[in-house]
mmCIF file with all atom_site columns, C-alpha atoms in Angstrom:
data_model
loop_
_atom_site.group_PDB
_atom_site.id
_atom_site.type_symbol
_atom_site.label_atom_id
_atom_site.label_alt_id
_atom_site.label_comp_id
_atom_site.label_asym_id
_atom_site.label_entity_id
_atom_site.label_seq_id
_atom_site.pdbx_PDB_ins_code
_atom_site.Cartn_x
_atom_site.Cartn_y
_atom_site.Cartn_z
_atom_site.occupancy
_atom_site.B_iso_or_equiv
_atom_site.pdbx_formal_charge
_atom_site.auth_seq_id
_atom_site.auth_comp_id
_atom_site.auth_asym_id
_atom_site.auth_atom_id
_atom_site.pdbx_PDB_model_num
ATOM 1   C CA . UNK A 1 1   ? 102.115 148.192 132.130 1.00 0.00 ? 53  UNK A CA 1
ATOM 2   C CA . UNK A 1 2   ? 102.685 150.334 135.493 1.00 0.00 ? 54  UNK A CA 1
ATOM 3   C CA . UNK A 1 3   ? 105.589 152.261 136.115 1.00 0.00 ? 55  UNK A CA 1
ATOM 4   C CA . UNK A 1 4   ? 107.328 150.014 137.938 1.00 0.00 ? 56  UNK A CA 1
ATOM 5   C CA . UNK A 1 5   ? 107.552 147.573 135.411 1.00 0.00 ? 57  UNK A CA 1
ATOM 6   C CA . UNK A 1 6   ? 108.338 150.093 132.747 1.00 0.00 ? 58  UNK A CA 1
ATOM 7   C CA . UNK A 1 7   ? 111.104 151.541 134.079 1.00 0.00 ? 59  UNK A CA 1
ATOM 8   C CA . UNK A 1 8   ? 112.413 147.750 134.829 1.00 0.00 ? 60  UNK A CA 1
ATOM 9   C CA . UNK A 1 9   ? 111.482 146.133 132.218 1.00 0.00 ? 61  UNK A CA 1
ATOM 10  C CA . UNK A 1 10  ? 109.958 143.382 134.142 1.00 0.00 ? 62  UNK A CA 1
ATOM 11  C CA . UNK A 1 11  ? 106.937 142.978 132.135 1.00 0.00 ? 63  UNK A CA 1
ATOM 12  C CA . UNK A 1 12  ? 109.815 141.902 129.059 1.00 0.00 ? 64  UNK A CA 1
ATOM 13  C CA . UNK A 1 13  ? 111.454 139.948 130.864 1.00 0.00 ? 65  UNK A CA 1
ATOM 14  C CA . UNK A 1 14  ? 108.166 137.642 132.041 1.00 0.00 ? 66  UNK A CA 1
ATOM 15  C CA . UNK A 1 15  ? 107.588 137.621 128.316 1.00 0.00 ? 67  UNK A CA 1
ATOM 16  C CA . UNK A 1 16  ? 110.882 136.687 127.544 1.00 0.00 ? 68  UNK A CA 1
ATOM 17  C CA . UNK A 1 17  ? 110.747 133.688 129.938 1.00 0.00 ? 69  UNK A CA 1
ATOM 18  C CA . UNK A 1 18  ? 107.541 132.301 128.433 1.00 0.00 ? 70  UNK A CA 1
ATOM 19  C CA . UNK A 1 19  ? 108.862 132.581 125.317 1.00 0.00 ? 71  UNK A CA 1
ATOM 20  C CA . UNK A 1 20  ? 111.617 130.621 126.280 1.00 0.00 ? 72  UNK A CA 1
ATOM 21  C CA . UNK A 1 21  ? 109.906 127.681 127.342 1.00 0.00 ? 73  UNK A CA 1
ATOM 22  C CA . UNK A 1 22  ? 107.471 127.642 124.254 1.00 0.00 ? 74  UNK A CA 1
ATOM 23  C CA . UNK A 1 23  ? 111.330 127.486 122.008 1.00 0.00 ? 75  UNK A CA 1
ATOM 24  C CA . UNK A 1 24  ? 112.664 124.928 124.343 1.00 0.00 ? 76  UNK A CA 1
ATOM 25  C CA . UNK A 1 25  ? 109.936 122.606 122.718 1.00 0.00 ? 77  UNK A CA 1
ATOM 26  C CA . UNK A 1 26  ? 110.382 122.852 119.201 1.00 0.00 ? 78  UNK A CA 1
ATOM 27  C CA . UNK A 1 27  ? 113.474 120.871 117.752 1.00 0.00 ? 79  UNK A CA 1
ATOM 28  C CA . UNK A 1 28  ? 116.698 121.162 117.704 1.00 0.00 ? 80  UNK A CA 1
ATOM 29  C CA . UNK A 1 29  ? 117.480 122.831 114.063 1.00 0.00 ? 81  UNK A CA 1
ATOM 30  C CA . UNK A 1 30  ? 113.977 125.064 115.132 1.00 0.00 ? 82  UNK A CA 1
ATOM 31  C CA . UNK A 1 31  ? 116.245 126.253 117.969 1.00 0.00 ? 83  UNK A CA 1
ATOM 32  C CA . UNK A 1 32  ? 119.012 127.138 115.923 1.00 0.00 ? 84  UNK A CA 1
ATOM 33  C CA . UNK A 1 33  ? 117.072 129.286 113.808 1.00 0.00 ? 85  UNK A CA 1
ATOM 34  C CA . UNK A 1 34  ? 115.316 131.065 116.630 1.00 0.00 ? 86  UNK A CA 1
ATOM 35  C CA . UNK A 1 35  ? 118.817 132.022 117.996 1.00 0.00 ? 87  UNK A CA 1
ATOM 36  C CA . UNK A 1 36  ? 119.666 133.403 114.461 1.00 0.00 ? 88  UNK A CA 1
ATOM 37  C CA . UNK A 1 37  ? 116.275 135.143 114.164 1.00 0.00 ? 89  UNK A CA 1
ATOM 38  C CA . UNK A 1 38  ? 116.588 136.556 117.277 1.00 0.00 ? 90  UNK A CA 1
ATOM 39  C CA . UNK A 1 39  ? 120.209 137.903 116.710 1.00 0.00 ? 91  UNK A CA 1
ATOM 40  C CA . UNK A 1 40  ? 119.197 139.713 112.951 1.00 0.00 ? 92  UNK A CA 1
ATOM 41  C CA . UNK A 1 41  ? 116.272 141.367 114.470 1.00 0.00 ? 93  UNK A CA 1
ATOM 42  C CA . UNK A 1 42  ? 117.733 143.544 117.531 1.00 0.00 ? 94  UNK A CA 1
ATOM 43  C CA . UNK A 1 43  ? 119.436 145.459 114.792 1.00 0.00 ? 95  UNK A CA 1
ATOM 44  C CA . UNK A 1 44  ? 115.463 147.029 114.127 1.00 0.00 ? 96  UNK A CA 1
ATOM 45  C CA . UNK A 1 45  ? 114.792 147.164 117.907 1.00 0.00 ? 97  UNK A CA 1
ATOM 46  C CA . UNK A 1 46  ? 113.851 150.733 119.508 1.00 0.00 ? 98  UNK A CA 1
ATOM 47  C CA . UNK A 1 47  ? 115.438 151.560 122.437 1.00 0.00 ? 99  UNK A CA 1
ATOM 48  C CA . UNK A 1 48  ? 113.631 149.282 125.017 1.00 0.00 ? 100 UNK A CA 1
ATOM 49  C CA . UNK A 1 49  ? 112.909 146.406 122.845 1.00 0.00 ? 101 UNK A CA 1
ATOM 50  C CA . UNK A 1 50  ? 109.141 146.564 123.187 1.00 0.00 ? 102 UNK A CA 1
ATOM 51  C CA . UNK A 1 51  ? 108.524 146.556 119.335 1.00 0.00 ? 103 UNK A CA 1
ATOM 52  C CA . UNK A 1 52  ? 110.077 143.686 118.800 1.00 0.00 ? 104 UNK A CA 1
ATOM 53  C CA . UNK A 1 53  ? 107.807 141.312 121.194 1.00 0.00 ? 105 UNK A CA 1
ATOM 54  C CA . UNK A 1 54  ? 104.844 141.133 119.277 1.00 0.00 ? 106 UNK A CA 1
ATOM 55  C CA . UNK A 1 55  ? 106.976 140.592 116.222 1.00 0.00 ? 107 UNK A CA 1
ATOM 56  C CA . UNK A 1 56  ? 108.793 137.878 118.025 1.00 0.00 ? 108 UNK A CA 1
ATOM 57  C CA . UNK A 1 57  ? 105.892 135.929 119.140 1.00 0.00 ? 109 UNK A CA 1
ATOM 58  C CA . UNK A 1 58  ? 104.260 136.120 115.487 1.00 0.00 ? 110 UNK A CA 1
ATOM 59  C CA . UNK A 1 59  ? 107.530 134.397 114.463 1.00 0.00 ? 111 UNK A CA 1
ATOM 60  C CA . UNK A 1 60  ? 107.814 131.809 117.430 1.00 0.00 ? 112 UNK A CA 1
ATOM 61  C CA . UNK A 1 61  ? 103.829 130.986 116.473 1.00 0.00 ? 113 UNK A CA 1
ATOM 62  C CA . UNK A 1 62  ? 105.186 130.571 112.492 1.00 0.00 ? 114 UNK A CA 1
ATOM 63  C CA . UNK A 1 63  ? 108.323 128.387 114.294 1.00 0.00 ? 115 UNK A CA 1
ATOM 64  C CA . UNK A 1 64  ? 105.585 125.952 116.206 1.00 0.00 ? 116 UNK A CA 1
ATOM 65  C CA . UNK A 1 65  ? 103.025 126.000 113.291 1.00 0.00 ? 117 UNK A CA 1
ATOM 66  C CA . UNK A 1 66  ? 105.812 124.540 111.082 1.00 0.00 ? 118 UNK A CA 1
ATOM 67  C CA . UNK A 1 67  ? 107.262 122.144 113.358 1.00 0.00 ? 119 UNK A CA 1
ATOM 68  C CA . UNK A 1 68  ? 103.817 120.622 113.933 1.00 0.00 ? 120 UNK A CA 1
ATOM 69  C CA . UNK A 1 69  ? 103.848 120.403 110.055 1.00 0.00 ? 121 UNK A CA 1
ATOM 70  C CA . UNK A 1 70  ? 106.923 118.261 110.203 1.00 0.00 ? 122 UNK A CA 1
ATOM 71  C CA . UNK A 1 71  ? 108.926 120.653 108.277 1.00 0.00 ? 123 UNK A CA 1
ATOM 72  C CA . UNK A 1 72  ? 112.444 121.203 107.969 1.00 0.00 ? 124 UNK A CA 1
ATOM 73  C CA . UNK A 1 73  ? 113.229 124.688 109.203 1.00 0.00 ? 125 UNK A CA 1
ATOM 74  C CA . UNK A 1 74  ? 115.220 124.865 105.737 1.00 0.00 ? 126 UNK A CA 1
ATOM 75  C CA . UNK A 1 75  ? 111.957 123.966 103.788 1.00 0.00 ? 127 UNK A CA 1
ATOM 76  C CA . UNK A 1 76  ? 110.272 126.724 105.828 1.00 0.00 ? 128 UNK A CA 1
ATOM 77  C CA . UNK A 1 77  ? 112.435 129.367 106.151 1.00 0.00 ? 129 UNK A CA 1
ATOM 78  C CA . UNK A 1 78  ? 114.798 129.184 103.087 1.00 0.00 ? 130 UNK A CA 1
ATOM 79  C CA . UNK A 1 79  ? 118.509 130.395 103.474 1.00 0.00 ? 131 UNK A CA 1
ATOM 80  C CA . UNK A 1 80  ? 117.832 133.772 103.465 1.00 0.00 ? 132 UNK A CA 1
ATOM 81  C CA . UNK A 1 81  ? 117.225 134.222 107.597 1.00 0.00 ? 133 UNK A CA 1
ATOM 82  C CA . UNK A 1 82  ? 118.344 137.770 107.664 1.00 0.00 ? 134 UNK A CA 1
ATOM 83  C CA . UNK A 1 83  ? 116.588 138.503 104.720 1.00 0.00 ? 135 UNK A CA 1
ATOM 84  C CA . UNK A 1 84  ? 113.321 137.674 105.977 1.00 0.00 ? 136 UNK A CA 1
ATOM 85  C CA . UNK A 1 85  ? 113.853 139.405 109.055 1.00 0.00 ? 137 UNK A CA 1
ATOM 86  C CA . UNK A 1 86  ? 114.584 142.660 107.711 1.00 0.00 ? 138 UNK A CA 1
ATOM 87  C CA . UNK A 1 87  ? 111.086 142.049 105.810 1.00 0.00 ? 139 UNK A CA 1
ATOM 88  C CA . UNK A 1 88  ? 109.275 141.167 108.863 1.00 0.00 ? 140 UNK A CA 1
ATOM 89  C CA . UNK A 1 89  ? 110.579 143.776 110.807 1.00 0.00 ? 141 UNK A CA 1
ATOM 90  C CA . UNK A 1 90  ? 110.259 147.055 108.524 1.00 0.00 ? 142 UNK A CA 1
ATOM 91  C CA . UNK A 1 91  ? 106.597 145.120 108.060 1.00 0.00 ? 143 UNK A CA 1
ATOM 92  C CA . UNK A 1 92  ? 105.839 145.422 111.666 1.00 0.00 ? 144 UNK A CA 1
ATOM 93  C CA . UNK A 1 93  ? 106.780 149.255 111.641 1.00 0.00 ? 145 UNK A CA 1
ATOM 94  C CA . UNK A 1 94  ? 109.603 148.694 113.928 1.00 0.00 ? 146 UNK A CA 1
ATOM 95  C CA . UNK A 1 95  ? 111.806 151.424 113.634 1.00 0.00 ? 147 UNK A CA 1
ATOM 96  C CA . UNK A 1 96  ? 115.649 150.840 113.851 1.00 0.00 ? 148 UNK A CA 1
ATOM 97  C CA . UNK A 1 97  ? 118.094 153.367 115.254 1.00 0.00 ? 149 UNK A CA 1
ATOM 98  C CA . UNK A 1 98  ? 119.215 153.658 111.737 1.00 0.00 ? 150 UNK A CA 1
ATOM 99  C CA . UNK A 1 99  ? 115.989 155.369 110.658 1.00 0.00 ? 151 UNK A CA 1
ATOM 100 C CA . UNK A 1 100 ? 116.561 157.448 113.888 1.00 0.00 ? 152 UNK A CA 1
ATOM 101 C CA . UNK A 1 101 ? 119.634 158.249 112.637 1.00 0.00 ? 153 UNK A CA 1
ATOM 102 C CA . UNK A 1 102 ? 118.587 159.266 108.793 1.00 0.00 ? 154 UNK A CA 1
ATOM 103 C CA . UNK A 1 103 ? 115.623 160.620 109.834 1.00 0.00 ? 155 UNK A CA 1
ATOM 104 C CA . UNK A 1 104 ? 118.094 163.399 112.184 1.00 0.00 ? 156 UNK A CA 1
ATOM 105 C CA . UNK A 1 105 ? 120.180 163.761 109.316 1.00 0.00 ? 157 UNK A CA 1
ATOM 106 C CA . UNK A 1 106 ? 117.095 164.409 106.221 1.00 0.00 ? 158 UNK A CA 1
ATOM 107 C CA . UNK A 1 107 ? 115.958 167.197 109.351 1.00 0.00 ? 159 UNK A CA 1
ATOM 108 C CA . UNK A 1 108 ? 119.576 168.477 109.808 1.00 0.00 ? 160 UNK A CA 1
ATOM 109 C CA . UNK A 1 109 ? 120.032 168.806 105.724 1.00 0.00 ? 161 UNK A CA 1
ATOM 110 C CA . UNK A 1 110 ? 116.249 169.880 105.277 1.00 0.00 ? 162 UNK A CA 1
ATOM 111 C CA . UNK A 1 111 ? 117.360 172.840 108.268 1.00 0.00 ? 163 UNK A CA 1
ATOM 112 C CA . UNK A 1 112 ? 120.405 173.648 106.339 1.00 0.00 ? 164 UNK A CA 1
ATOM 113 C CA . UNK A 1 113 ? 118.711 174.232 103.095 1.00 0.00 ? 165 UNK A CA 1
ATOM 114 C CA . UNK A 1 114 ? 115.724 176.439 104.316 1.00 0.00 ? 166 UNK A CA 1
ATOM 115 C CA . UNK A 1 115 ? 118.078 179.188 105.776 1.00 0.00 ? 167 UNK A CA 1
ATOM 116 C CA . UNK B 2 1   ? 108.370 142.493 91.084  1.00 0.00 ? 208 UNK B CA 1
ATOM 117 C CA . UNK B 2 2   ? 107.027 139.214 92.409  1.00 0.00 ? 209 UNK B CA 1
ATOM 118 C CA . UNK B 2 3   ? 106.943 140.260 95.272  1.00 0.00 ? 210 UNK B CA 1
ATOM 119 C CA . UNK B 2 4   ? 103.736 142.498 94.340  1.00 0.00 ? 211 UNK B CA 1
ATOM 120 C CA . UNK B 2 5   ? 102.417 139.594 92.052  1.00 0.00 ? 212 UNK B CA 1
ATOM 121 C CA . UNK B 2 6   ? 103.126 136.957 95.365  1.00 0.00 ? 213 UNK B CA 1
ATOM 122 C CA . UNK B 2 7   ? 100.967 139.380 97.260  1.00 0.00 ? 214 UNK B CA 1
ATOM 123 C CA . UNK B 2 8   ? 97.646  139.102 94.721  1.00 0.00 ? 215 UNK B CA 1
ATOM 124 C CA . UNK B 2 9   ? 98.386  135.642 94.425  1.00 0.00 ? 216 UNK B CA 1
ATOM 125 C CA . UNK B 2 10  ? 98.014  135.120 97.901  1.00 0.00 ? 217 UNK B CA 1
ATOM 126 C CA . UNK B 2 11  ? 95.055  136.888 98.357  1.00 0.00 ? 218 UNK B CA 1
ATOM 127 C CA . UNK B 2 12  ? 93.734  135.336 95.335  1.00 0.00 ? 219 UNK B CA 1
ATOM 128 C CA . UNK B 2 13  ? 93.986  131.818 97.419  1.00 0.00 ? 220 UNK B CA 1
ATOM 129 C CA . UNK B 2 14  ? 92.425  133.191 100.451 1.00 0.00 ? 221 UNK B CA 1
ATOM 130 C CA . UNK B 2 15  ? 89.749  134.584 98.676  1.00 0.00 ? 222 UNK B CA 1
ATOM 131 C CA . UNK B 2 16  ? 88.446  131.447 97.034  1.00 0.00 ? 223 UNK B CA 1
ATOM 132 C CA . UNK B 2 17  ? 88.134  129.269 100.386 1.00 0.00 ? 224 UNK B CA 1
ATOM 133 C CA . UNK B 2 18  ? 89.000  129.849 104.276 1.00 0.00 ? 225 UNK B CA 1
ATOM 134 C CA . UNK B 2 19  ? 92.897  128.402 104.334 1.00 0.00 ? 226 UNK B CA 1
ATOM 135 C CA . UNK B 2 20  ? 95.910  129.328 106.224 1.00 0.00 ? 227 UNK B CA 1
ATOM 136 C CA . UNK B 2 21  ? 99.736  129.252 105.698 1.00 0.00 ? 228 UNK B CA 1
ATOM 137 C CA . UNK B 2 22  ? 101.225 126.225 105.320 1.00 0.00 ? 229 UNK B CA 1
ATOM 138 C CA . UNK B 2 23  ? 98.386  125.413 102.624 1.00 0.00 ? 230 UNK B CA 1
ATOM 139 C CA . UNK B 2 24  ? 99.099  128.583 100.922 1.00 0.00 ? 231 UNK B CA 1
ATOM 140 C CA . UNK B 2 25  ? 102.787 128.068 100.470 1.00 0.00 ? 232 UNK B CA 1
ATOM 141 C CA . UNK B 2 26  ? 102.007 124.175 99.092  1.00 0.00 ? 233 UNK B CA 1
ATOM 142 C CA . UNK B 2 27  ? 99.518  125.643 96.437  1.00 0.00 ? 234 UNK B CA 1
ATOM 143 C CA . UNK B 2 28  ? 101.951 128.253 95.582  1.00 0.00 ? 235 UNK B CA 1
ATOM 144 C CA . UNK B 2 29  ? 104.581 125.416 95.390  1.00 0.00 ? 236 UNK B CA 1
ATOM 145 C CA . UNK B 2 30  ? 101.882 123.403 93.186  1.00 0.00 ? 237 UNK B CA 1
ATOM 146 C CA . UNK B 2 31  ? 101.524 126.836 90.847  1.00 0.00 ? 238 UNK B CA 1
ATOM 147 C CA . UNK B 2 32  ? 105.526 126.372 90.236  1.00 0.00 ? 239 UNK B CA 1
ATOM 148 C CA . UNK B 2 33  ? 106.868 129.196 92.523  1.00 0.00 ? 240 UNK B CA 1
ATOM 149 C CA . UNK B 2 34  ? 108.790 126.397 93.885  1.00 0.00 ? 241 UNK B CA 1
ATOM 150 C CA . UNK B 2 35  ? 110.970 128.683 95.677  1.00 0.00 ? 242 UNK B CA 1
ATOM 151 C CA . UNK B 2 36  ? 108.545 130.317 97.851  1.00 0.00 ? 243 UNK B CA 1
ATOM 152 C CA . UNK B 2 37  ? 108.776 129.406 101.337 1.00 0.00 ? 244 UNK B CA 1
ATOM 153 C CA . UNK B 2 38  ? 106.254 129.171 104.258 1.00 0.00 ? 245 UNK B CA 1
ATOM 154 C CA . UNK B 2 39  ? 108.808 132.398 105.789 1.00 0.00 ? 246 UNK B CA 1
ATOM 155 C CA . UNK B 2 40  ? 107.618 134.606 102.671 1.00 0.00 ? 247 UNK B CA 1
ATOM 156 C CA . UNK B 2 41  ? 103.646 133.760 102.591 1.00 0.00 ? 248 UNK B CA 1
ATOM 157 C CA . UNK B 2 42  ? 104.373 134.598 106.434 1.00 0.00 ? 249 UNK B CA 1
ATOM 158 C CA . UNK B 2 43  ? 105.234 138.220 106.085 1.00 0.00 ? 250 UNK B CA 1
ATOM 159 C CA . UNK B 2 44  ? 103.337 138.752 102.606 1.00 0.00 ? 251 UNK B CA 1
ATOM 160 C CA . UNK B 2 45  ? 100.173 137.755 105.126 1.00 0.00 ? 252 UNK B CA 1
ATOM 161 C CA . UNK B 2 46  ? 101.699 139.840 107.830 1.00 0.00 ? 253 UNK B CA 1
ATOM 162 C CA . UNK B 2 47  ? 100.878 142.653 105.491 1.00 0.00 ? 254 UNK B CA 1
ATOM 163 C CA . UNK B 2 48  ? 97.533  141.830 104.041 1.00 0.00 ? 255 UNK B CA 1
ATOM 164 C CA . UNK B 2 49  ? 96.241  141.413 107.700 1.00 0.00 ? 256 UNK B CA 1
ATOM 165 C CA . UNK B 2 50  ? 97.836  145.283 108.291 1.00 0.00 ? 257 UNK B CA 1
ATOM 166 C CA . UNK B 2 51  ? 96.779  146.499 105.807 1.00 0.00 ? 258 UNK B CA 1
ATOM 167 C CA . UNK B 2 52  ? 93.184  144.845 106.629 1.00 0.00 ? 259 UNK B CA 1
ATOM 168 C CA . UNK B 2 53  ? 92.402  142.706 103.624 1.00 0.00 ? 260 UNK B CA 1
ATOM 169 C CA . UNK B 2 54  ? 91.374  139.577 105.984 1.00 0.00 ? 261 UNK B CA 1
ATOM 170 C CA . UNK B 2 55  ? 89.998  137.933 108.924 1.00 0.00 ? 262 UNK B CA 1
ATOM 171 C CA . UNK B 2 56  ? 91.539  135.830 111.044 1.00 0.00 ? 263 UNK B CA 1
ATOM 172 C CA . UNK B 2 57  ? 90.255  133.258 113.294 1.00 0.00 ? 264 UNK B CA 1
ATOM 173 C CA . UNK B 2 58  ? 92.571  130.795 115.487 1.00 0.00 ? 265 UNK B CA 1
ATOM 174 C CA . UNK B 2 59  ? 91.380  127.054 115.154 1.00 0.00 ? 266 UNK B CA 1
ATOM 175 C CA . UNK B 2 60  ? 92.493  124.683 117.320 1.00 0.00 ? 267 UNK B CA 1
ATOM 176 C CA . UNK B 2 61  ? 94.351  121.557 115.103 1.00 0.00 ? 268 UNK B CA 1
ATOM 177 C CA . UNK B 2 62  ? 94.803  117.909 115.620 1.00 0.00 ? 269 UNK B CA 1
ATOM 178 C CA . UNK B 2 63  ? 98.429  118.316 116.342 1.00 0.00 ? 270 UNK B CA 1
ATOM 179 C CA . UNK B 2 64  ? 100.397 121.137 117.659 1.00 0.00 ? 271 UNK B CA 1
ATOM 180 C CA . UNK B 2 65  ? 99.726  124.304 118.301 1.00 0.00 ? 272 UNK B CA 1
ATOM 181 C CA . UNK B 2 66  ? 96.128  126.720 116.908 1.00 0.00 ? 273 UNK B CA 1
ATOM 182 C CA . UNK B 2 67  ? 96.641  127.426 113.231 1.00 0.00 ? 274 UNK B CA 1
ATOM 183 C CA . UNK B 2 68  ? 95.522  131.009 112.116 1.00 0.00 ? 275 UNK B CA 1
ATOM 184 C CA . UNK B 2 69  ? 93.108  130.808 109.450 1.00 0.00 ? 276 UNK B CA 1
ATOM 185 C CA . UNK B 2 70  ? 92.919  133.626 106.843 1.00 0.00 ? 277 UNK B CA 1
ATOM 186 C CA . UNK B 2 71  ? 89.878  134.437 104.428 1.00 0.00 ? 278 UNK B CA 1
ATOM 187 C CA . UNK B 2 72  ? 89.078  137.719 102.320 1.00 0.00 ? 279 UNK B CA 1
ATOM 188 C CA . UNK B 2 73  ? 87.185  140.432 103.716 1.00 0.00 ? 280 UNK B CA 1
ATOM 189 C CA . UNK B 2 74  ? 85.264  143.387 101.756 1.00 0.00 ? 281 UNK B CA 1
ATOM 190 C CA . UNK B 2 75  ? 88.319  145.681 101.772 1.00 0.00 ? 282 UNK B CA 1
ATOM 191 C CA . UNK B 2 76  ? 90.208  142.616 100.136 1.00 0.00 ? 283 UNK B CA 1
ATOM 192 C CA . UNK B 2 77  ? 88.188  141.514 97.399  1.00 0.00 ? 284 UNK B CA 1
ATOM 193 C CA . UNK B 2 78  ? 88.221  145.354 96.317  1.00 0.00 ? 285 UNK B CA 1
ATOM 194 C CA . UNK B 2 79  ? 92.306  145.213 96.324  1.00 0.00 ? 286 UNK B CA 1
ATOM 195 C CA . UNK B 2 80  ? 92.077  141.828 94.346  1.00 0.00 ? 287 UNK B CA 1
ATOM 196 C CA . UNK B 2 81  ? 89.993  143.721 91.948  1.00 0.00 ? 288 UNK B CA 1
ATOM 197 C CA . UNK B 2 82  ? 92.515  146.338 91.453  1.00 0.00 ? 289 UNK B CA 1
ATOM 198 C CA . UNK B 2 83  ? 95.020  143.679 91.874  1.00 0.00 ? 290 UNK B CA 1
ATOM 199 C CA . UNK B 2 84  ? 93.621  141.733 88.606  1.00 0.00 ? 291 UNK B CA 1
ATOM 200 C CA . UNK B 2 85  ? 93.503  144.974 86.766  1.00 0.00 ? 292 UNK B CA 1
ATOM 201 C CA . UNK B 2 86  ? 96.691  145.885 87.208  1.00 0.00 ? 293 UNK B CA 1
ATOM 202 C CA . UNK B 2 87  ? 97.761  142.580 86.602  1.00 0.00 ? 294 UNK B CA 1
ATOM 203 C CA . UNK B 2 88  ? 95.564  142.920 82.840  1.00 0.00 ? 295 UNK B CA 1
ATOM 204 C CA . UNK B 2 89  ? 97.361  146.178 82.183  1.00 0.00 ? 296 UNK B CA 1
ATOM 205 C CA . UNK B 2 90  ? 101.115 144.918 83.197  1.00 0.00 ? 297 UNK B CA 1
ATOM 206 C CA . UNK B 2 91  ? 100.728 141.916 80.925  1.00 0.00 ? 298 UNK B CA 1
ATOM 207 C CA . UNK B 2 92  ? 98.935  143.344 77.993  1.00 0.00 ? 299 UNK B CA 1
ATOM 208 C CA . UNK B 2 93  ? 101.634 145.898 77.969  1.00 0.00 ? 300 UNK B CA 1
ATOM 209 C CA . UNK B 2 94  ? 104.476 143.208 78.386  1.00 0.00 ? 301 UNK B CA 1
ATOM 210 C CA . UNK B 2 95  ? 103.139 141.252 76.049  1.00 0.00 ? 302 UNK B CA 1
ATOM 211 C CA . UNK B 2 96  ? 102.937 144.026 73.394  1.00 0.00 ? 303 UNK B CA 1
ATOM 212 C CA . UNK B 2 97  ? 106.292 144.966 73.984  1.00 0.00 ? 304 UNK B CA 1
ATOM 213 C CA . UNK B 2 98  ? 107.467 141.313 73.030  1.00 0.00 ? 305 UNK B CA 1
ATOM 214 C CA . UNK B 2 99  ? 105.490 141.361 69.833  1.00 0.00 ? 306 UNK B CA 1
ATOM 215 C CA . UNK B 2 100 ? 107.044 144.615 68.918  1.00 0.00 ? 307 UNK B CA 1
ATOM 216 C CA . UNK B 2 101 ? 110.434 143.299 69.032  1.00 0.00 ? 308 UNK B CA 1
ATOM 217 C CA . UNK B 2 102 ? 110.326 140.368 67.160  1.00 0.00 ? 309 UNK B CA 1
#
């Protein structure tokens, strides 16, 4: 990744794009899920985004995997979307601005206490 | 706590022959953990290949995409060995505890 691409994000955005066309070929209810995947992991996204791509593509490569199977995304996925996201994300390491977040605050109290 | 027992029983599978998710999840269905979905032996398998237990190797199948195939390394058979004693202890223990009471 050069700079130029870092600071616009255009090396995401390629990957982005081919990841769109490999979803546009699963089916329909596949599709659906993808969107709700997609939404319940930014939550665990850094600040760019980055982490999340390989975790993404793992997922997309479950997705096509399954669909090959002739699955239901139901049978595959259960009910429990967000659930399973949260897993695969604090799996992959990604760190969420939450953990940010608590991580300032343990420091802040940790601070406060040693004085 | 079956989430730690999913995680031997996975590797348990693995280690016997090469296999990869989708068979997993059916032998676990087989087992009667009929509520375990291909989504959970995803990131259970997410973890053993972190954590470096397996191989993987991408085969190309008759239809669709490559699968990724999974089988047991060094590093994994040694955590399936703890796994099984820790299993021994956690039952024996349980299992005492039951006779106790009644």
């Amino acid at each position: 990744m050069n700079f130029w691409e870092k600071i616009t994000g255009s090396d995401m955005t390629k990957e982005f794009k081919t990841f769109e066309s490999r979803v546009k070929k699963l089916p329909a209810d596949y599709q659906a899920a993808w969107e709700q995947i997609n939404v319940n992991l930014w939550p665990h996204s850094d600040f760019t985004g980055r982490n999340l791509m390989p975790i993404l593509d793992g997922v997309l490569g479950l997705l096509e995997e399954m669909a090959a199977d002739g699955q239901s995304v139901q049978e595959a996925l259960g009910d429990d979307i967000k659930g399973f996201c949260s897993a695969l994300a604090s799996e992959e390491g990604a760190k969420s601005l939450r953990d940010k977040w608590r991580e300032q605050l343990n420091n802040n109290i940790a601070k406060k206490l040693g004085k | 706590m079956l989430k730690g027992v999913l995680e031997g029983s996975v590797l348990e599978i693995i280690s016997r022959q090469e296999t990869y998710g989708y068979e997993i999840t059916r032998r676990l269905n087989a087992l009667g953990f009929t509520d375990v979905v291909e989504g959970t032996v995803y990131t259970i398998l997410i973890r053993l290949e972190k954590n470096k237990l397996v191989e993987i190797t991408k085969k190309p199948s008759d239809m669709g995409p490559p699968r990724k195939f999974f089988s047991i390394n060094d590093a994994g058979r040694e955590e399936l060995r703890r796994f099984w004693e820790k299993w021994e202890f956690v039952s024996s223990k349980i299992n005492e505890l039951k006779e106790n009471e009644s």
